[in-house]
mmCIF file of C-alpha atoms in Angstrom:
data_model
loop_
_atom_site.group_PDB
_atom_site.id
_atom_site.type_symbol
_atom_site.label_atom_id
_atom_site.label_comp_id
_atom_site.label_asym_id
_atom_site.label_seq_id
_atom_site.Cartn_x
_atom_site.Cartn_y
_atom_site.Cartn_z
ATOM 1 C CA UNK A 1 -0.088 -0.263 0.055
ATOM 2 C CA UNK A 2 1.388 3.625 -0.533
ATOM 3 C CA UNK A 3 2.282 6.042 1.815
ATOM 4 C CA UNK A 4 -0.388 8.934 2.640
ATOM 5 C CA UNK A 5 1.263 12.140 2.880
ATOM 6 C CA UNK A 6 -1.182 15.005 4.121
ATOM 7 C CA UNK A 7 0.065 18.033 1.577
ATOM 8 C CA UNK A 8 -0.409 21.434 0.662
ATOM 9 C CA UNK A 9 0.314 22.948 -3.153
ATOM 10 C CA UNK A 10 2.846 24.813 -1.768
ATOM 11 C CA UNK A 11 4.864 21.558 -1.127
ATOM 12 C CA UNK A 12 4.573 21.780 2.789
ATOM 13 C CA UNK A 13 3.468 19.345 4.692
ATOM 14 C CA UNK A 14 0.538 19.857 7.278
ATOM 15 C CA UNK A 15 2.508 17.793 10.309
ATOM 16 C CA UNK A 16 5.567 16.857 9.442
ATOM 17 C CA UNK A 17 5.202 14.287 12.854
ATOM 18 C CA UNK A 18 2.145 12.377 11.307
ATOM 19 C CA UNK A 19 3.686 11.432 7.548
ATOM 20 C CA UNK A 20 3.866 8.141 6.348
ATOM 21 C CA UNK A 21 7.663 7.580 4.886
ATOM 22 C CA UNK A 22 8.263 4.658 2.470
ATOM 23 C CA UNK A 23 10.894 2.372 4.152
ATOM 24 C CA UNK A 24 13.259 0.494 2.636
ATOM 25 C CA UNK A 25 14.649 -2.617 5.054
ATOM 26 C CA UNK A 26 17.763 -4.681 3.440
ATOM 27 C CA UNK A 27 16.609 -8.365 3.235
ATOM 28 C CA UNK A 28 20.096 -9.508 1.469
ATOM 29 C CA UNK A 29 20.561 -13.001 0.521
ATOM 30 C CA UNK A 30 24.269 -14.020 -0.038
ATOM 31 C CA UNK A 31 25.611 -17.047 -0.908
ATOM 32 C CA UNK A 32 27.553 -19.280 0.474
ATOM 33 C CA UNK A 33 29.890 -21.694 -1.107
ATOM 34 C CA UNK A 34 31.451 -25.244 0.870
ATOM 35 C CA UNK A 35 33.824 -24.872 2.840
ATOM 36 C CA UNK A 36 32.945 -21.594 4.328
ATOM 37 C CA UNK A 37 31.831 -19.999 7.471
ATOM 38 C CA UNK A 38 30.546 -16.586 8.124
ATOM 39 C CA UNK A 39 31.381 -15.039 11.269
ATOM 40 C CA UNK A 40 30.107 -12.003 12.885
ATOM 41 C CA UNK A 41 32.132 -10.358 15.634
ATOM 42 C CA UNK A 42 30.571 -7.899 18.752
ATOM 43 C CA UNK A 43 33.227 -4.942 17.526
ATOM 44 C CA UNK A 44 34.019 -3.758 14.129
ATOM 45 C CA UNK A 45 37.860 -3.195 14.646
ATOM 46 C CA UNK A 46 37.840 -6.968 15.434
ATOM 47 C CA UNK A 47 36.713 -8.158 12.487
ATOM 48 C CA UNK A 48 39.035 -5.244 10.281
ATOM 49 C CA UNK A 49 41.728 -6.791 12.354
ATOM 50 C CA UNK A 50 41.155 -10.412 11.562
ATOM 51 C CA UNK A 51 41.220 -9.496 7.875
ATOM 52 C CA UNK A 52 44.017 -7.249 7.691
ATOM 53 C CA UNK A 53 45.495 -10.707 9.166
ATOM 54 C CA UNK A 54 44.628 -12.700 5.522
ATOM 55 C CA UNK A 55 45.612 -16.330 6.740
ATOM 56 C CA UNK A 56 44.607 -17.896 9.637
ATOM 57 C CA UNK A 57 45.910 -21.302 11.284
ATOM 58 C CA UNK A 58 42.912 -22.946 13.276
ATOM 59 C CA UNK A 59 44.348 -25.830 15.266
ATOM 60 C CA UNK A 60 41.823 -28.855 15.764
ATOM 61 C CA UNK A 61 40.459 -31.589 18.082
ATOM 62 C CA UNK A 62 42.017 -34.625 16.163
ATOM 63 C CA UNK A 63 41.051 -37.003 18.695
ATOM 64 C CA UNK A 64 43.370 -39.790 17.766
ATOM 65 C CA UNK A 65 45.340 -38.338 15.231
ATOM 66 C CA UNK A 66 49.031 -38.113 15.810
ATOM 67 C CA UNK A 67 50.576 -35.491 13.271
ATOM 68 C CA UNK A 68 50.571 -32.192 14.491
ATOM 69 C CA UNK A 69 50.195 -31.136 10.849
ATOM 70 C CA UNK A 70 46.986 -32.994 10.585
ATOM 71 C CA UNK A 71 45.269 -31.262 13.100
ATOM 72 C CA UNK A 72 45.725 -27.606 12.076
ATOM 73 C CA UNK A 73 43.883 -26.421 9.103
ATOM 74 C CA UNK A 74 44.335 -22.479 7.405
ATOM 75 C CA UNK A 75 41.971 -20.795 6.540
ATOM 76 C CA UNK A 76 41.504 -17.299 4.552
ATOM 77 C CA UNK A 77 39.966 -13.804 5.324
ATOM 78 C CA UNK A 78 38.084 -12.119 3.376
ATOM 79 C CA UNK A 79 35.285 -9.011 3.679
ATOM 80 C CA UNK A 80 31.697 -8.856 3.018
ATOM 81 C CA UNK A 81 30.903 -6.721 0.438
ATOM 82 C CA UNK A 82 26.879 -6.777 -0.913
ATOM 83 C CA UNK A 83 25.289 -4.646 -2.603
ATOM 84 C CA UNK A 84 22.339 -1.907 -1.396
ATOM 85 C CA UNK A 85 20.547 0.357 -3.033
ATOM 86 C CA UNK A 86 20.979 3.729 -3.420
ATOM 87 C CA UNK A 87 18.498 5.152 -5.721
ATOM 88 C CA UNK A 88 15.379 3.961 -6.494
ATOM 89 C CA UNK A 89 12.080 5.232 -8.362
ATOM 90 C CA UNK A 90 8.533 3.752 -8.974
ATOM 91 C CA UNK A 91 6.427 4.371 -11.865
ATOM 92 C CA UNK A 92 3.176 4.318 -10.337
ATOM 93 C CA UNK A 93 -0.258 3.318 -12.478
ATOM 94 C CA UNK A 94 -4.056 4.018 -11.044
ATOM 95 C CA UNK A 95 -5.942 1.430 -11.826
ATOM 96 C CA UNK A 96 -9.283 2.043 -13.746
ATOM 97 C CA UNK A 97 -10.997 -0.811 -12.493
ATOM 98 C CA UNK A 98 -10.094 -1.191 -8.745
ATOM 99 C CA UNK A 99 -10.570 0.411 -5.412
ATOM 100 C CA UNK A 100 -8.566 0.385 -2.019
ATOM 101 C CA UNK A 101 -10.475 -0.088 0.884
ATOM 102 C CA UNK A 102 -8.911 1.079 3.992
ATOM 103 C CA UNK A 103 -10.266 1.849 7.938
ATOM 104 C CA UNK A 104 -11.603 -1.234 7.715
ATOM 105 C CA UNK A 105 -12.934 -2.054 11.200
ATOM 106 C CA UNK A 106 -11.585 -4.428 14.022
ATOM 107 C CA UNK A 107 -14.467 -7.424 14.018
ATOM 108 C CA UNK A 108 -14.017 -10.807 15.630
ATOM 109 C CA UNK A 109 -14.717 -12.371 11.869
ATOM 110 C CA UNK A 110 -12.554 -14.088 9.803
ATOM 111 C CA UNK A 111 -10.771 -12.042 6.882
ATOM 112 C CA UNK A 112 -12.951 -14.125 3.914
ATOM 113 C CA UNK A 113 -16.113 -13.315 6.350
ATOM 114 C CA UNK A 114 -15.291 -9.488 5.360
ATOM 115 C CA UNK A 115 -14.397 -9.761 2.120
ATOM 116 C CA UNK A 116 -17.981 -11.470 2.057
ATOM 117 C CA UNK A 117 -19.542 -8.281 3.713
ATOM 118 C CA UNK A 118 -17.009 -6.243 1.332
ATOM 119 C CA UNK A 119 -17.811 -8.061 -2.087
ATOM 120 C CA UNK A 120 -21.707 -8.260 -0.906
ATOM 121 C CA UNK A 121 -21.950 -4.862 -0.542
ATOM 122 C CA UNK A 122 -19.906 -2.895 -3.162
ATOM 123 C CA UNK A 123 -21.616 -5.655 -5.788
ATOM 124 C CA UNK A 124 -25.392 -3.228 -5.265
ATOM 125 C CA UNK A 125 -25.867 -0.634 -7.490
ATOM 126 C CA UNK A 126 -27.670 0.889 -5.157
ATOM 127 C CA UNK A 127 -24.429 1.748 -2.725
ATOM 128 C CA UNK A 128 -22.351 3.317 -6.029
ATOM 129 C CA UNK A 129 -21.096 -0.681 -7.165
ATOM 130 C CA UNK A 130 -21.423 -3.024 -9.418
ATOM 131 C CA UNK A 131 -20.075 -6.712 -10.192
ATOM 132 C CA UNK A 132 -16.985 -7.391 -8.113
ATOM 133 C CA UNK A 133 -14.195 -9.520 -10.363
ATOM 134 C CA UNK A 134 -12.051 -9.728 -7.309
ATOM 135 C CA UNK A 135 -11.219 -9.354 -3.934
ATOM 136 C CA UNK A 136 -7.500 -9.168 -2.371
ATOM 137 C CA UNK A 137 -6.932 -9.156 1.688
ATOM 138 C CA UNK A 138 -3.386 -6.952 1.939
ATOM 139 C CA UNK A 139 -1.714 -8.460 5.073
ATOM 140 C CA UNK A 140 0.926 -5.945 5.348
ATOM 141 C CA UNK A 141 -1.560 -2.943 5.840
ATOM 142 C CA UNK A 142 -4.933 -4.538 6.894
ATOM 143 C CA UNK A 143 -6.549 -2.969 3.703
ATOM 144 C CA UNK A 144 -8.124 -4.846 0.635
ATOM 145 C CA UNK A 145 -8.044 -4.308 -2.796
ATOM 146 C CA UNK A 146 -11.766 -5.207 -4.863
ATOM 147 C CA UNK A 147 -11.883 -5.058 -8.534
ATOM 148 C CA UNK A 148 -14.748 -4.518 -10.890
ATOM 149 C CA UNK A 149 -15.982 -5.706 -14.114
ATOM 150 C CA UNK A 150 -17.279 -2.522 -15.475
ATOM 151 C CA UNK A 151 -15.059 0.755 -15.649
ATOM 152 C CA UNK A 152 -16.315 4.244 -14.145
ATOM 153 C CA UNK A 153 -17.548 2.474 -10.690
ATOM 154 C CA UNK A 154 -14.551 2.875 -9.026
ATOM 155 C CA UNK A 155 -13.907 6.615 -10.501
ATOM 156 C CA UNK A 156 -17.237 7.299 -8.886
ATOM 157 C CA UNK A 157 -16.686 5.465 -5.485
ATOM 158 C CA UNK A 158 -13.420 6.892 -5.263
ATOM 159 C CA UNK A 159 -15.079 10.794 -5.440
ATOM 160 C CA UNK A 160 -16.966 9.894 -2.599
ATOM 161 C CA UNK A 161 -13.814 9.176 -0.634
ATOM 162 C CA UNK A 162 -15.809 7.265 2.643
ATOM 163 C CA UNK A 163 -18.662 5.143 3.239
ATOM 164 C CA UNK A 164 -20.702 3.686 5.825
ATOM 165 C CA UNK A 165 -20.513 0.190 5.668
ATOM 166 C CA UNK A 166 -22.972 -1.906 8.170
ATOM 167 C CA UNK A 167 -21.981 -5.288 9.447
ATOM 168 C CA UNK A 168 -24.543 -7.026 11.411
ATOM 169 C CA UNK A 169 -26.026 -4.294 13.744
ATOM 170 C CA UNK A 170 -23.246 -1.895 13.198
ATOM 171 C CA UNK A 171 -22.318 0.911 10.759
ATOM 172 C CA UNK A 172 -18.758 1.400 10.231
ATOM 173 C CA UNK A 173 -17.302 4.462 8.278
ATOM 174 C CA UNK A 174 -14.513 3.321 5.647
ATOM 175 C CA UNK A 175 -12.195 5.010 2.990
ATOM 176 C CA UNK A 176 -11.660 4.291 -0.407
ATOM 177 C CA UNK A 177 -8.655 5.506 -2.301
ATOM 178 C CA UNK A 178 -7.770 4.898 -5.962
ATOM 179 C CA UNK A 179 -5.566 1.743 -6.333
ATOM 180 C CA UNK A 180 -2.299 2.082 -7.578
ATOM 181 C CA UNK A 181 0.314 -0.610 -9.315
ATOM 182 C CA UNK A 182 3.453 -0.218 -9.751
ATOM 183 C CA UNK A 183 7.126 -1.686 -10.915
ATOM 184 C CA UNK A 184 10.813 -0.497 -10.405
ATOM 185 C CA UNK A 185 11.797 1.913 -13.206
ATOM 186 C CA UNK A 186 15.548 2.929 -11.948
ATOM 187 C CA UNK A 187 17.671 1.167 -10.135
ATOM 188 C CA UNK A 188 21.006 1.258 -8.614
ATOM 189 C CA UNK A 189 22.947 0.090 -6.347
ATOM 190 C CA UNK A 190 26.255 0.604 -4.619
ATOM 191 C CA UNK A 191 28.929 -1.861 -2.807
ATOM 192 C CA UNK A 192 28.737 -1.613 1.475
ATOM 193 C CA UNK A 193 30.949 -3.765 3.521
ATOM 194 C CA UNK A 194 30.014 -5.537 6.546
ATOM 195 C CA UNK A 195 31.585 -3.464 9.246
ATOM 196 C CA UNK A 196 31.743 -6.121 11.629
ATOM 197 C CA UNK A 197 30.981 -9.686 9.676
ATOM 198 C CA UNK A 198 34.172 -11.883 7.609
ATOM 199 C CA UNK A 199 34.094 -14.784 5.137
ATOM 200 C CA UNK A 200 35.939 -17.874 6.150
ATOM 201 C CA UNK A 201 37.068 -19.603 2.625
ATOM 202 C CA UNK A 202 39.227 -22.830 2.144
ATOM 203 C CA UNK A 203 37.801 -24.696 5.132
ATOM 204 C CA UNK A 204 37.668 -28.668 4.504
ATOM 205 C CA UNK A 205 35.816 -30.929 5.792
ATOM 206 C CA UNK A 206 37.573 -32.866 8.082
ATOM 207 C CA UNK A 207 35.438 -32.795 11.276
ATOM 208 C CA UNK A 208 31.488 -33.153 11.571
ATOM 209 C CA UNK A 209 29.396 -29.903 11.160
ATOM 210 C CA UNK A 210 29.403 -28.579 15.087
ATOM 211 C CA UNK A 211 32.664 -30.043 16.243
ATOM 212 C CA UNK A 212 34.486 -27.696 13.206
ATOM 213 C CA UNK A 213 31.721 -24.671 14.033
ATOM 214 C CA UNK A 214 33.210 -25.239 18.106
ATOM 215 C CA UNK A 215 36.804 -24.757 17.056
ATOM 216 C CA UNK A 216 36.371 -22.263 14.220
ATOM 217 C CA UNK A 217 34.535 -20.070 16.992
ATOM 218 C CA UNK A 218 37.342 -21.304 19.604
ATOM 219 C CA UNK A 219 40.115 -20.203 17.424
ATOM 220 C CA UNK A 220 38.632 -16.925 16.651
ATOM 221 C CA UNK A 221 37.168 -15.900 20.380
ATOM 222 C CA UNK A 222 41.232 -15.542 21.503
ATOM 223 C CA UNK A 223 42.289 -12.288 21.640
ATOM 224 C CA UNK A 224 45.989 -13.920 21.102
ATOM 225 C CA UNK A 225 44.774 -15.018 17.813
ATOM 226 C CA UNK A 226 43.575 -11.740 16.879
ATOM 227 C CA UNK A 227 40.069 -12.415 17.491
ATOM 228 C CA UNK A 228 37.092 -10.902 20.011
ATOM 229 C CA UNK A 229 33.710 -11.825 21.260
ATOM 230 C CA UNK A 230 31.747 -13.755 18.568
ATOM 231 C CA UNK A 231 28.357 -12.867 18.018
ATOM 232 C CA UNK A 232 27.617 -15.194 15.844
ATOM 233 C CA UNK A 233 28.990 -18.116 13.305
ATOM 234 C CA UNK A 234 27.239 -20.272 10.375
ATOM 235 C CA UNK A 235 29.704 -22.503 8.362
ATOM 236 C CA UNK A 236 29.091 -24.382 5.061
ATOM 237 C CA UNK A 237 30.872 -27.827 4.684
ATOM 238 C CA UNK A 238 32.355 -28.958 1.536
ATOM 239 C CA UNK A 239 30.053 -29.828 -1.177
ATOM 240 C CA UNK A 240 27.167 -27.908 -0.037
ATOM 241 C CA UNK A 241 26.050 -24.343 -0.219
ATOM 242 C CA UNK A 242 24.013 -22.259 2.166
ATOM 243 C CA UNK A 243 22.674 -18.879 1.684
ATOM 244 C CA UNK A 244 23.222 -16.128 3.917
ATOM 245 C CA UNK A 245 20.114 -13.020 4.826
ATOM 246 C CA UNK A 246 21.639 -9.649 5.748
ATOM 247 C CA UNK A 247 19.627 -7.623 7.847
ATOM 248 C CA UNK A 248 19.705 -3.932 8.846
ATOM 249 C CA UNK A 249 22.204 -3.635 12.281
ATOM 250 C CA UNK A 250 19.989 -1.840 15.144
ATOM 251 C CA UNK A 251 22.300 -2.691 17.392
#
């Protein structure tokens, strides 16, 4: 659903505190190859130090293995660069047959029952409607999109702005707005480096997944090895692939 902004023609907002903003929340899917690990430290300076050291020798608990060389593995530490949007343009088109219904009442009925009530009401010509072709409940905004089979119906309803909707013994004032659809017409990306996360490469498949994860976390928590407190660690064994999801750091 589009954010609504109360504005006057001079371009000044009526009340800046009441403005709704279109917020972009990053949700980056980052592919991980086999034999790699992502490690996130509590402090960015620790991650930077690990990257600058580049190669790290990690000692393993190999049980019965006697040769010390077989109980150590060398891994490479590299930075994690992801692409984030720096500019976004969306081309909007107003639907000629659809309306956006908002300010819906919070009632103890199912979504399907609410959609039935709306379709029944707006399908009647005496209420300014006509035959409803489709209806859709928008989960993110708790609004409903109704699409009519005839042209011109949506335009007249939008001009009214509000309408009284009878449900049961009550009447509820709901809002009718234009239904806008859009697609991205221009998207510009810029690289951004994760400040607290490091990608480890070249990890051989010599231990179980849990044991290798523990060995890596123990090694990189030691200050004597240039490490520090670990906030999280994900390991993908050789021969497999994984996907890491990055979200905005609010800490």
